[in-house]
Tab-separated table of N, CA, C and O in Angstrom:
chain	number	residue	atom	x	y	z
A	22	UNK	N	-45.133	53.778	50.285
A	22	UNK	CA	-46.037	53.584	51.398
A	22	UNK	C	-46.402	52.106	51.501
A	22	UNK	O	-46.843	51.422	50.577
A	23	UNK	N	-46.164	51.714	52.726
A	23	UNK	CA	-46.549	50.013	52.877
A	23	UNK	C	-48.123	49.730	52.252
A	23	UNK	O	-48.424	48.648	51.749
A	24	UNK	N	-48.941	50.718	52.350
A	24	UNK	CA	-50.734	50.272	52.015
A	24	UNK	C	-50.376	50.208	50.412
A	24	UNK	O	-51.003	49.355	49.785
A	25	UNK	N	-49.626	50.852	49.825
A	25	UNK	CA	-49.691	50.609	48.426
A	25	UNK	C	-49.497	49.566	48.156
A	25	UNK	O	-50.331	48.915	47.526
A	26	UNK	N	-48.441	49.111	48.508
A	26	UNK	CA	-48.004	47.400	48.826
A	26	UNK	C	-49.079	46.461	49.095
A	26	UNK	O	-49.600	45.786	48.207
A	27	UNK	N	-49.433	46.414	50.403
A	27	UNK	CA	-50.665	46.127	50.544
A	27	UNK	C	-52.445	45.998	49.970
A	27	UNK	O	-53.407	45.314	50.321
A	28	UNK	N	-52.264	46.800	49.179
A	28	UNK	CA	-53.123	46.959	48.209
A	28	UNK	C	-52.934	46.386	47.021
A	28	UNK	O	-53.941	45.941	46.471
A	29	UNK	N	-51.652	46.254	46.347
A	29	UNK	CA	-51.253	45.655	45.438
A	29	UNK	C	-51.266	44.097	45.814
A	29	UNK	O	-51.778	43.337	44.992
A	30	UNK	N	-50.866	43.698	46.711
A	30	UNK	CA	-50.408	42.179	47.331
A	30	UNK	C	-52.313	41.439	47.479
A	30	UNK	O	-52.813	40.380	47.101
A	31	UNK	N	-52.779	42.460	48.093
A	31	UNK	CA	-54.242	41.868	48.584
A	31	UNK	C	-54.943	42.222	47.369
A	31	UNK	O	-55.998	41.597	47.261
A	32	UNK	N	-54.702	43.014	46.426
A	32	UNK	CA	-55.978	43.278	45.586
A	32	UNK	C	-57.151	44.152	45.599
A	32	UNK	O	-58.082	44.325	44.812
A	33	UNK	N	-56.720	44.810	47.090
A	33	UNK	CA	-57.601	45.461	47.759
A	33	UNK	C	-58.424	46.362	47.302
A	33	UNK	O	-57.844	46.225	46.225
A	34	UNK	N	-59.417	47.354	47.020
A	34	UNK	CA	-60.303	47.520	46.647
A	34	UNK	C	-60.596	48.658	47.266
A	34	UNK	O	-60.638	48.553	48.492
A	35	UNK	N	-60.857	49.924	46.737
A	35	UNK	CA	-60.698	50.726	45.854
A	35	UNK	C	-59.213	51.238	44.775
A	35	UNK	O	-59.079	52.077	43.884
A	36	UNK	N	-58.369	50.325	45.366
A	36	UNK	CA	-56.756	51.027	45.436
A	36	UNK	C	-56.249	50.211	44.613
A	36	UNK	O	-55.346	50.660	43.907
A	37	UNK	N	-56.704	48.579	44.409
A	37	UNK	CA	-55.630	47.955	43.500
A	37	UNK	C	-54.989	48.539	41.952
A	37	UNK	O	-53.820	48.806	41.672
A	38	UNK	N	-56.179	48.617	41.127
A	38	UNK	CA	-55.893	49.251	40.392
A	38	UNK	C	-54.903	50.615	40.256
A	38	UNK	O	-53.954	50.704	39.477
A	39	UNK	N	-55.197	51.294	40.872
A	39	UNK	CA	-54.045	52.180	41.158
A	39	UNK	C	-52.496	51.443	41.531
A	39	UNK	O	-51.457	51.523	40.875
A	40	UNK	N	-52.688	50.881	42.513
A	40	UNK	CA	-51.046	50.566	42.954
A	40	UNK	C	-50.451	49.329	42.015
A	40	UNK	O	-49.258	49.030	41.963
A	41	UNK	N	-51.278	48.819	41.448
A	41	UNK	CA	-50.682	47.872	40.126
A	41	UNK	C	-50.284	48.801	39.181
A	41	UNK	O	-49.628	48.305	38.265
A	42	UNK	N	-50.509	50.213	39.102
A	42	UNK	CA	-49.680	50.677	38.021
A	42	UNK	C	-48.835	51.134	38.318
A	42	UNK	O	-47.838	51.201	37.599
A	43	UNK	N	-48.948	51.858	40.056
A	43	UNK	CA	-47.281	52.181	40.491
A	43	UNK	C	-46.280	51.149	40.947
A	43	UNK	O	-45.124	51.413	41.277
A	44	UNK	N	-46.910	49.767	40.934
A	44	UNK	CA	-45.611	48.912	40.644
A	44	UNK	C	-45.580	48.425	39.216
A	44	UNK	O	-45.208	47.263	39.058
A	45	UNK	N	-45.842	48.980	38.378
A	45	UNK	CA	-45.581	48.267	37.223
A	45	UNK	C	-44.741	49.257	36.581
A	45	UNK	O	-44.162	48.883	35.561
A	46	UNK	N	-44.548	50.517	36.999
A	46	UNK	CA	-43.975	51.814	36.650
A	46	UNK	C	-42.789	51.480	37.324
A	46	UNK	O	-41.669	51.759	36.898
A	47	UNK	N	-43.047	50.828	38.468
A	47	UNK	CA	-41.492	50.814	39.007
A	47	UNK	C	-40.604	49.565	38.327
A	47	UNK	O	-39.413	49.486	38.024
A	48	UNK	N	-41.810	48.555	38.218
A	48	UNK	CA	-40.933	47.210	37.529
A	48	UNK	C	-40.237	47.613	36.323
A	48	UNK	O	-39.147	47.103	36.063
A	49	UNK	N	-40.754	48.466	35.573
A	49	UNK	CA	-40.469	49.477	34.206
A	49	UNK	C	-39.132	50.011	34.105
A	49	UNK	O	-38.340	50.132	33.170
A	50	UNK	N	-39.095	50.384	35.707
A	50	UNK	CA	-37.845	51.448	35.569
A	50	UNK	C	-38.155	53.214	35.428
A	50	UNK	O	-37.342	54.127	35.576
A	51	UNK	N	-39.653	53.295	35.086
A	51	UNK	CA	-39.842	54.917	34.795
A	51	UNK	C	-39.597	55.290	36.225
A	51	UNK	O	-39.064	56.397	36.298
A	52	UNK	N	-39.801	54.756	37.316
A	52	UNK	CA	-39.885	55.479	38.542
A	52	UNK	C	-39.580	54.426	39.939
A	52	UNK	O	-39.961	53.342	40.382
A	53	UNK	N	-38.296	55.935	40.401
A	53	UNK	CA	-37.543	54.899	41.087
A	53	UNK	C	-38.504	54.562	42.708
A	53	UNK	O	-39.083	55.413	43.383
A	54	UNK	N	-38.434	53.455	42.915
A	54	UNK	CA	-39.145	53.144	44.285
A	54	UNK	C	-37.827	52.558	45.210
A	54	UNK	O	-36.734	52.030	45.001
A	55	UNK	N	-38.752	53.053	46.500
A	55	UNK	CA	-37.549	53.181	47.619
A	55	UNK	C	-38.558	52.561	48.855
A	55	UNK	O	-39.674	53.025	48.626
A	56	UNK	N	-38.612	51.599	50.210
A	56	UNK	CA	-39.342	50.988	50.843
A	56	UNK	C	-38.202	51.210	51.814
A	56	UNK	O	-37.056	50.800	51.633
A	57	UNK	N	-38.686	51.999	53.012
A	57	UNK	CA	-38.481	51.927	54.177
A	57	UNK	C	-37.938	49.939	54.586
A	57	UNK	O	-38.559	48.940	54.224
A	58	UNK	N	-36.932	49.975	55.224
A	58	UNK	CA	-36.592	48.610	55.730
A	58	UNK	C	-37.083	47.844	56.775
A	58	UNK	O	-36.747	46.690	57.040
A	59	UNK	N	-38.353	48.923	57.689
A	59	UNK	CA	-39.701	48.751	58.555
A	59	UNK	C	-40.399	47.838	58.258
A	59	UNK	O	-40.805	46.829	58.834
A	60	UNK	N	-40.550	48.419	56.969
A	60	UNK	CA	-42.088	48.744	56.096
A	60	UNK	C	-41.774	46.700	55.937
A	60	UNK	O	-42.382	45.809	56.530
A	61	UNK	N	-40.699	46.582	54.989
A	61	UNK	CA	-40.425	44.710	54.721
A	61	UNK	C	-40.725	44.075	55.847
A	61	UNK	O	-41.535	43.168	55.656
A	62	UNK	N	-40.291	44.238	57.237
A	62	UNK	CA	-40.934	43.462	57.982
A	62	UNK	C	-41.946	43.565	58.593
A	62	UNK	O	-42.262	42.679	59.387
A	63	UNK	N	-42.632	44.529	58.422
A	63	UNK	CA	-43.939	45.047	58.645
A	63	UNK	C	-45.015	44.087	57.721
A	63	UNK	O	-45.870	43.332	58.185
A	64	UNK	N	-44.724	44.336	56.298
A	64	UNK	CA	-45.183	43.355	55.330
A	64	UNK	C	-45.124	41.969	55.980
A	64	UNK	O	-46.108	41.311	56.316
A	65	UNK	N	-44.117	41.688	56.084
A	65	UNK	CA	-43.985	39.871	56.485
A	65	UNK	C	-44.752	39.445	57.306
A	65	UNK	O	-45.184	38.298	57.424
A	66	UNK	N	-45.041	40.726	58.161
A	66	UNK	CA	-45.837	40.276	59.849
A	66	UNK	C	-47.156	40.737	59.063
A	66	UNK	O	-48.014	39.856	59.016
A	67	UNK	N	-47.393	41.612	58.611
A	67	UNK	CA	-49.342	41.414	57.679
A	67	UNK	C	-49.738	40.462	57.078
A	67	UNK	O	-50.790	39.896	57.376
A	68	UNK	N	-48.827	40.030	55.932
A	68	UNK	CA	-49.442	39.268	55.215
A	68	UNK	C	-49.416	37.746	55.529
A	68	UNK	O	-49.632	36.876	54.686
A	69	UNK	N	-49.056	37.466	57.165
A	69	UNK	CA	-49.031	36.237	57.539
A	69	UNK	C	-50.113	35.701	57.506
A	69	UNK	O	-50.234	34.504	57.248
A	70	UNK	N	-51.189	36.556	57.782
A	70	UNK	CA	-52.513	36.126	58.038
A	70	UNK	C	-53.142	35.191	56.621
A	70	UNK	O	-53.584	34.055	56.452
A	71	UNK	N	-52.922	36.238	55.880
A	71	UNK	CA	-53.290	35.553	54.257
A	71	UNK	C	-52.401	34.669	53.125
A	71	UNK	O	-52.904	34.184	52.112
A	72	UNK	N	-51.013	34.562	53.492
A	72	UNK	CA	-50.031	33.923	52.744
A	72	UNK	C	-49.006	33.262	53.928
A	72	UNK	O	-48.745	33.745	55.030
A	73	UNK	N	-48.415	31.742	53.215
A	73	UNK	CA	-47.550	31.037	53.776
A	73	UNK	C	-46.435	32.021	53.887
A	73	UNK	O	-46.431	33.210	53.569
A	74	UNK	N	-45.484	31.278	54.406
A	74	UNK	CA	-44.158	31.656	54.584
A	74	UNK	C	-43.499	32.036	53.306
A	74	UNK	O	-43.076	33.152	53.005
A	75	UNK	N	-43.469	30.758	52.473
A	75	UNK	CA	-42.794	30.264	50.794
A	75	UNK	C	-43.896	32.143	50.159
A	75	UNK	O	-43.440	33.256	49.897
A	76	UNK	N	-45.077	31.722	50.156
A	76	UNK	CA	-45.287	32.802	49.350
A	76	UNK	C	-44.839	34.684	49.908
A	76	UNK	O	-44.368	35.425	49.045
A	77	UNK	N	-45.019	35.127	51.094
A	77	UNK	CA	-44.530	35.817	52.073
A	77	UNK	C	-43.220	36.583	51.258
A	77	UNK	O	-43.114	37.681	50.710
A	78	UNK	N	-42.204	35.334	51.482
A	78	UNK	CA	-41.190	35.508	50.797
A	78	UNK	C	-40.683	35.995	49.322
A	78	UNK	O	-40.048	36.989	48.969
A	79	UNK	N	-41.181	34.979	48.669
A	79	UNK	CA	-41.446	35.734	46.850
A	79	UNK	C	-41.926	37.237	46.662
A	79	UNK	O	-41.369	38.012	45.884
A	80	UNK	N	-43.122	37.599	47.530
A	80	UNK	CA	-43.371	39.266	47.574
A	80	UNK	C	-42.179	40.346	47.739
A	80	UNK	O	-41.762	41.355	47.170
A	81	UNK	N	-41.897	39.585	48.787
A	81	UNK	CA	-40.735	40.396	49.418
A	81	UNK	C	-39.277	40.430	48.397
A	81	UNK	O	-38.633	41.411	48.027
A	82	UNK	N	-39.113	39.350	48.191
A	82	UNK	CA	-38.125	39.602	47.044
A	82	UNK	C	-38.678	39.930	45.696
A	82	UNK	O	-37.751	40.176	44.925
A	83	UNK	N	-39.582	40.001	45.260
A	83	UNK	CA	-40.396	40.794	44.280
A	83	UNK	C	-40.022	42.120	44.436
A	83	UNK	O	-39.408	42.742	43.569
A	84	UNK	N	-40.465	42.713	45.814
A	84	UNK	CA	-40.163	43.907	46.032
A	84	UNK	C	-38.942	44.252	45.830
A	84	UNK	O	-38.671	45.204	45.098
A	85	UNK	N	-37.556	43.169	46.758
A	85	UNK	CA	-36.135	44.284	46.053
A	85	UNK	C	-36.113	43.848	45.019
A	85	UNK	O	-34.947	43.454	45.021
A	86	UNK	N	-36.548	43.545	43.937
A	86	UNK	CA	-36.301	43.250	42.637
A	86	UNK	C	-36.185	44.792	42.257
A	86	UNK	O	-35.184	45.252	41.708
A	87	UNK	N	-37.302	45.549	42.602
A	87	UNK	CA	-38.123	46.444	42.201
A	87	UNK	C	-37.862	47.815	42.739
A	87	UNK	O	-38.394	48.768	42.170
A	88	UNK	N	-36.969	48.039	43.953
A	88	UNK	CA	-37.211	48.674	44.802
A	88	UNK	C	-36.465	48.708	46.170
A	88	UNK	O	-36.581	47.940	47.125
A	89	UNK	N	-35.565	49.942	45.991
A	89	UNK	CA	-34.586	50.210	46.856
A	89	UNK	C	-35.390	49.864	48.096
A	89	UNK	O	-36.607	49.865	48.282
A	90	UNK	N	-34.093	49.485	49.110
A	90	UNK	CA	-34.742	49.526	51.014
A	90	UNK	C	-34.141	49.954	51.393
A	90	UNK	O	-33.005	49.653	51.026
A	91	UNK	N	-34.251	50.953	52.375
A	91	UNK	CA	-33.421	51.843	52.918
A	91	UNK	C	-34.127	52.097	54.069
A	91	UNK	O	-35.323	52.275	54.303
A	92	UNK	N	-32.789	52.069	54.966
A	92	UNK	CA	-33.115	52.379	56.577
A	92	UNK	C	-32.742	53.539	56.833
A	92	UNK	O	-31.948	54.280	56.252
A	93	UNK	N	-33.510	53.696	57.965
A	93	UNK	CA	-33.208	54.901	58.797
A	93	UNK	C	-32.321	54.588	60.046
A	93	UNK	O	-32.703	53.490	60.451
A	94	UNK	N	-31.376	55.023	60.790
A	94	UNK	CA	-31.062	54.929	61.973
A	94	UNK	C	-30.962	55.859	63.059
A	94	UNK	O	-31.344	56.952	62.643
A	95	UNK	N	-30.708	55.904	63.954
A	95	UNK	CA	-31.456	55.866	65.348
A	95	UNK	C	-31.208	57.741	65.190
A	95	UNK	O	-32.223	58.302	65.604
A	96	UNK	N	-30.527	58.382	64.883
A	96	UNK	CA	-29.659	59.902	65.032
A	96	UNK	C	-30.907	60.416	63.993
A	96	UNK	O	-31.491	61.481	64.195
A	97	UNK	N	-31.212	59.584	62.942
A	97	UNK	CA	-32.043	60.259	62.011
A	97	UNK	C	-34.199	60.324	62.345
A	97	UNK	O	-35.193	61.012	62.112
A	98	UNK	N	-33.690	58.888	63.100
A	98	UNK	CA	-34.961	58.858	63.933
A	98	UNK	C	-35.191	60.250	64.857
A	98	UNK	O	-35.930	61.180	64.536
A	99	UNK	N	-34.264	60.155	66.254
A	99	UNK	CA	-34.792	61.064	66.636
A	99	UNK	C	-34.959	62.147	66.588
A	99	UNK	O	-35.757	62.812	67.248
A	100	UNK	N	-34.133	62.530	65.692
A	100	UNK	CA	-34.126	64.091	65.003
A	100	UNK	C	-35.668	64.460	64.294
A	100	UNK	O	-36.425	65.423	64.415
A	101	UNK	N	-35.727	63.124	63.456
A	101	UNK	CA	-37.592	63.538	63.108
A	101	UNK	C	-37.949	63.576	63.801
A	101	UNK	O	-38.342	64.735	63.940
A	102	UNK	N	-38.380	62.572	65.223
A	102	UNK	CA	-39.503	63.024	65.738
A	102	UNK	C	-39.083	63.960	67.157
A	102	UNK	O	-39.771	64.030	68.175
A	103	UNK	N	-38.058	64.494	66.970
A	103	UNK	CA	-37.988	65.643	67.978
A	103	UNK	C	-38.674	66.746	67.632
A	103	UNK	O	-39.389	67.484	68.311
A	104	UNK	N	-38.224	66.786	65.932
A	104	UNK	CA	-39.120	68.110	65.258
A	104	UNK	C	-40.457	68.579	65.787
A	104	UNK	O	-40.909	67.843	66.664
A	105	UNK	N	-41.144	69.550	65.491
A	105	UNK	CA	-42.074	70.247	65.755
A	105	UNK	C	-43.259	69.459	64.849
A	105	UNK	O	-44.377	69.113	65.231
A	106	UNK	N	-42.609	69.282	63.445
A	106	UNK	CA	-43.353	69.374	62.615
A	106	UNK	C	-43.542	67.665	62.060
A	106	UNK	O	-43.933	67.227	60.978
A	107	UNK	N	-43.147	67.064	63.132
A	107	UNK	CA	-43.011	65.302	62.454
A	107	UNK	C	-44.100	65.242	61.900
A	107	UNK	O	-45.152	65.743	62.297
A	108	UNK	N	-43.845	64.372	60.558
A	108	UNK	CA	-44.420	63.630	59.802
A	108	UNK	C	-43.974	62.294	59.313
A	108	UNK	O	-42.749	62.197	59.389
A	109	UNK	N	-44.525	61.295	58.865
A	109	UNK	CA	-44.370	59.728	58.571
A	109	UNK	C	-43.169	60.134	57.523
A	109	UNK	O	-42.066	59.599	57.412
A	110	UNK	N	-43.937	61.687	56.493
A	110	UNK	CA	-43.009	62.019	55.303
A	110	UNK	C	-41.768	62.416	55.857
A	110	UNK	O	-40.879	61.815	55.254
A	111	UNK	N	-41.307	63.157	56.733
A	111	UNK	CA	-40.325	63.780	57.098
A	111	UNK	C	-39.332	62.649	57.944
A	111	UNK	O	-38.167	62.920	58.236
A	112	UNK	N	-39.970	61.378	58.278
A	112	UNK	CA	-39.064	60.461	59.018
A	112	UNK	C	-38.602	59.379	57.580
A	112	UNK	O	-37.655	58.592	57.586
A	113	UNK	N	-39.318	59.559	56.717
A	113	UNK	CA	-39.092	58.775	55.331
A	113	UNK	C	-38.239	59.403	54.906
A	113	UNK	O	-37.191	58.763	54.809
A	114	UNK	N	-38.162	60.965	54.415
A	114	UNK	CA	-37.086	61.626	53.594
A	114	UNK	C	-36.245	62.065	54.630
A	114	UNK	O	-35.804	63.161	54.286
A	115	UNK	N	-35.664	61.637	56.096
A	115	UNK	CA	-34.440	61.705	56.689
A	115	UNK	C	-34.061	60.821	57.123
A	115	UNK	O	-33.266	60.746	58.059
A	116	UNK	N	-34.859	59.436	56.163
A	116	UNK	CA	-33.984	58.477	56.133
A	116	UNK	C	-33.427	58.043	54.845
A	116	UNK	O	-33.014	56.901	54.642
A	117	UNK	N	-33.429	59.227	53.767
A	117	UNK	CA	-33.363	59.020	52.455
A	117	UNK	C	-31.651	59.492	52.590
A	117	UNK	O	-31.494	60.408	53.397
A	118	UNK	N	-30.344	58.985	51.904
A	118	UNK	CA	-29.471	59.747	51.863
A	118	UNK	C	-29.582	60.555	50.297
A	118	UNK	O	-28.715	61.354	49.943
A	119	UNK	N	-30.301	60.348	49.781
A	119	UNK	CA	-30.354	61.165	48.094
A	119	UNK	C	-32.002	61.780	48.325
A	119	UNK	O	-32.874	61.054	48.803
A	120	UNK	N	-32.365	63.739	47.759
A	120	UNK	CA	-33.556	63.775	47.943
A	120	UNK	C	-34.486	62.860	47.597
A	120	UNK	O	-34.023	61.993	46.855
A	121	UNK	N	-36.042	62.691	47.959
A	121	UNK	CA	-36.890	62.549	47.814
A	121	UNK	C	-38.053	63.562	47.109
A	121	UNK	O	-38.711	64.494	47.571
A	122	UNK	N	-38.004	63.065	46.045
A	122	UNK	CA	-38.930	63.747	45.297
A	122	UNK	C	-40.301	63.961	45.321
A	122	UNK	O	-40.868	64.856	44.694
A	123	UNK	N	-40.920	63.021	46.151
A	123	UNK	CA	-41.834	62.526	46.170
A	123	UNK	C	-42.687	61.241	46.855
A	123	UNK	O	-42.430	60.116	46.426
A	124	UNK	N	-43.581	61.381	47.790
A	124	UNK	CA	-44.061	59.890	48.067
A	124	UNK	C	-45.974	59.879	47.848
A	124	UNK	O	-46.765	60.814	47.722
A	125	UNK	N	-46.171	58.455	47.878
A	125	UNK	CA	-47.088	57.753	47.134
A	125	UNK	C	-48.004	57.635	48.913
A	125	UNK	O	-47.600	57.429	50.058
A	126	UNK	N	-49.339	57.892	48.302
A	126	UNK	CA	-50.367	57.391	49.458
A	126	UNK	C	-51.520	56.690	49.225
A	126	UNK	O	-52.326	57.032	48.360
A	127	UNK	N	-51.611	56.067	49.687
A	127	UNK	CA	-53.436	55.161	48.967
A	127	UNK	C	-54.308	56.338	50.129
A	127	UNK	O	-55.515	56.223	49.915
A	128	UNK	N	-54.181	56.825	50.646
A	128	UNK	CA	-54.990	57.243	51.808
A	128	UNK	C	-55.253	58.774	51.024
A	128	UNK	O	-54.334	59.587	51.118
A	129	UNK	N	-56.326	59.116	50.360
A	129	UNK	CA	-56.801	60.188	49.635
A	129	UNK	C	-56.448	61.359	50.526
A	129	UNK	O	-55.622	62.220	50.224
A	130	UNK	N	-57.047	61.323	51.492
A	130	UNK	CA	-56.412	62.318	52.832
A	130	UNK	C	-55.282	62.563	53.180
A	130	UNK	O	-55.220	63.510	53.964
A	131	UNK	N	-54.231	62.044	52.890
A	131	UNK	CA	-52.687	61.917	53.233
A	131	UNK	C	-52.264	62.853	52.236
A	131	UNK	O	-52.443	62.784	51.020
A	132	UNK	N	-51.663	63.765	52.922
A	132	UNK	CA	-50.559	64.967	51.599
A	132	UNK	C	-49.916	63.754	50.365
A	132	UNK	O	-49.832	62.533	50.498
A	133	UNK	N	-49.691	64.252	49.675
A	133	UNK	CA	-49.581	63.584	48.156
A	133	UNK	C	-50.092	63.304	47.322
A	133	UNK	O	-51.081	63.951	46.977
A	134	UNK	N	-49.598	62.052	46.506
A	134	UNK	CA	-50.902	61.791	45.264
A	134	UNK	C	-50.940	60.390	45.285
A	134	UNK	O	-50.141	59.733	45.952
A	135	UNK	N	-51.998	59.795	44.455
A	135	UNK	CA	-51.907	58.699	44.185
A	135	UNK	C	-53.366	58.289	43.366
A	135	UNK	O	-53.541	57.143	42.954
Protein backbone atom coordinates (compact mmCIF):
# COMPACT_ATOMS: atom_id res chain seq x y z
CA UNK A 1 0.00 0.00 0.00
CA UNK A 2 1.51 3.44 -1.04
CA UNK A 3 0.45 5.04 2.79
CA UNK A 4 2.73 2.42 4.21
CA UNK A 5 5.37 3.90 2.16
CA UNK A 6 4.36 7.05 3.01
CA UNK A 7 4.36 6.60 6.47
CA UNK A 8 7.60 5.06 6.49
CA UNK A 9 9.24 7.94 4.16
CA UNK A 10 7.43 10.82 6.34
CA UNK A 11 7.65 9.25 9.73
CA UNK A 12 4.22 9.75 10.01
CA UNK A 13 2.51 9.22 13.10
CA UNK A 14 0.54 6.85 14.37
CA UNK A 15 1.89 4.35 11.60
CA UNK A 16 5.66 4.84 11.43
CA UNK A 17 6.52 2.51 13.72
CA UNK A 18 4.56 -0.06 12.25
CA UNK A 19 5.63 0.36 8.58
CA UNK A 20 9.42 0.54 9.61
CA UNK A 21 9.00 -2.96 10.53
CA UNK A 22 7.22 -3.99 7.38
CA UNK A 23 10.04 -2.58 5.50
CA UNK A 24 12.59 -3.92 7.45
CA UNK A 25 10.91 -7.46 7.08
CA UNK A 26 11.03 -6.89 3.56
CA UNK A 27 14.72 -5.51 3.48
CA UNK A 28 15.25 -8.99 5.48
CA UNK A 29 13.88 -11.01 2.90
CA UNK A 30 11.18 -12.69 5.45
CA UNK A 31 8.48 -11.13 3.30
CA UNK A 32 8.14 -10.67 -0.17
CA UNK A 33 6.93 -7.00 -1.12
CA UNK A 34 5.41 -6.16 -4.39
CA UNK A 35 4.44 -2.08 -5.28
CA UNK A 36 2.03 -1.46 -7.83
CA UNK A 37 4.11 0.58 -10.75
CA UNK A 38 1.25 3.58 -10.02
CA UNK A 39 1.96 3.59 -6.66
CA UNK A 40 6.26 4.73 -7.73
CA UNK A 41 5.01 7.51 -9.50
CA UNK A 42 2.46 8.37 -7.32
CA UNK A 43 5.28 8.48 -4.60
CA UNK A 44 7.49 10.79 -6.76
CA UNK A 45 4.54 13.22 -7.29
CA UNK A 46 3.87 13.19 -3.07
CA UNK A 47 6.88 13.43 -1.82
CA UNK A 48 7.79 16.46 -4.01
CA UNK A 49 6.41 18.63 -1.61
CA UNK A 50 8.86 17.49 1.20
CA UNK A 51 12.04 16.09 -0.66
CA UNK A 52 14.32 17.26 -3.66
CA UNK A 53 14.52 15.45 -6.71
CA UNK A 54 18.27 13.73 -5.68
CA UNK A 55 16.49 12.60 -2.47
CA UNK A 56 12.91 11.55 -4.26
CA UNK A 57 15.02 9.34 -6.14
CA UNK A 58 17.17 7.30 -3.51
CA UNK A 59 13.54 6.30 -1.91
CA UNK A 60 12.48 5.09 -4.92
CA UNK A 61 15.37 3.02 -5.63
CA UNK A 62 15.43 2.01 -2.00
CA UNK A 63 12.20 0.68 -2.78
CA UNK A 64 13.25 -1.70 -5.88
CA UNK A 65 16.02 -2.67 -3.83
CA UNK A 66 13.37 -4.08 -1.66
CA UNK A 67 10.49 -4.74 -3.62
CA UNK A 68 9.01 -6.11 -6.68
CA UNK A 69 6.92 -3.44 -9.19
CA UNK A 70 4.54 -4.73 -11.03
CA UNK A 71 2.03 -3.38 -13.41
CA UNK A 72 -1.17 -3.89 -14.30
CA UNK A 73 -2.40 -3.42 -17.90
CA UNK A 74 -5.26 -2.11 -19.50
CA UNK A 75 -7.38 -5.96 -20.10
CA UNK A 76 -6.60 -6.48 -16.36
CA UNK A 77 -7.72 -3.00 -15.46
CA UNK A 78 -10.90 -3.20 -16.90
CA UNK A 79 -11.87 -6.43 -15.97
CA UNK A 80 -11.48 -5.20 -12.20
CA UNK A 81 -13.34 -2.49 -12.38
CA UNK A 82 -16.08 -3.91 -14.53
CA UNK A 83 -16.59 -6.37 -11.62
CA UNK A 84 -19.42 -6.00 -9.30
CA UNK A 85 -17.31 -6.34 -6.53
CA UNK A 86 -14.16 -3.85 -7.31
CA UNK A 87 -11.81 -3.34 -4.85
CA UNK A 88 -8.23 -1.36 -4.73
CA UNK A 89 -7.45 -5.30 -3.46
CA UNK A 90 -8.91 -6.99 -6.38
CA UNK A 91 -7.26 -4.43 -9.03
CA UNK A 92 -3.82 -5.17 -7.02
CA UNK A 93 -4.15 -9.05 -7.10
CA UNK A 94 -5.21 -8.92 -11.04
CA UNK A 95 -2.39 -7.26 -11.54
CA UNK A 96 -0.34 -9.84 -9.71
CA UNK A 97 0.79 -12.70 -12.28
CA UNK A 98 1.76 -15.12 -9.08
CA UNK A 99 -1.10 -15.27 -6.10
CA UNK A 100 -1.25 -12.74 -3.61
CA UNK A 101 -1.26 -13.76 -0.31
CA UNK A 102 -1.88 -10.95 1.24
CA UNK A 103 -1.87 -7.02 1.43
CA UNK A 104 -0.77 -4.45 4.04
CA UNK A 105 -3.01 -1.27 5.13
CA UNK A 106 -2.13 1.61 7.49
CA UNK A 107 -5.87 2.48 7.29
CA UNK A 108 -7.28 0.34 10.46
CA UNK A 109 -10.63 0.33 8.54
CA UNK A 110 -9.34 -1.17 5.33
CA UNK A 111 -9.84 -5.19 5.12
CA UNK A 112 -6.43 -6.54 6.24
CA UNK A 113 -3.82 -6.11 8.76
CA UNK A 114 -1.27 -4.05 9.73
Amino acid sequence: DTNIIIDWVGQRAPYFENAEKVIDLCGERNIKACVAAHSITNLFYILRKEMDFEKRKQILNCISGFAKIIQIDSKKLINSVENPGFTDRRLFANGMRKRVSGRLYSNKKSEGFY
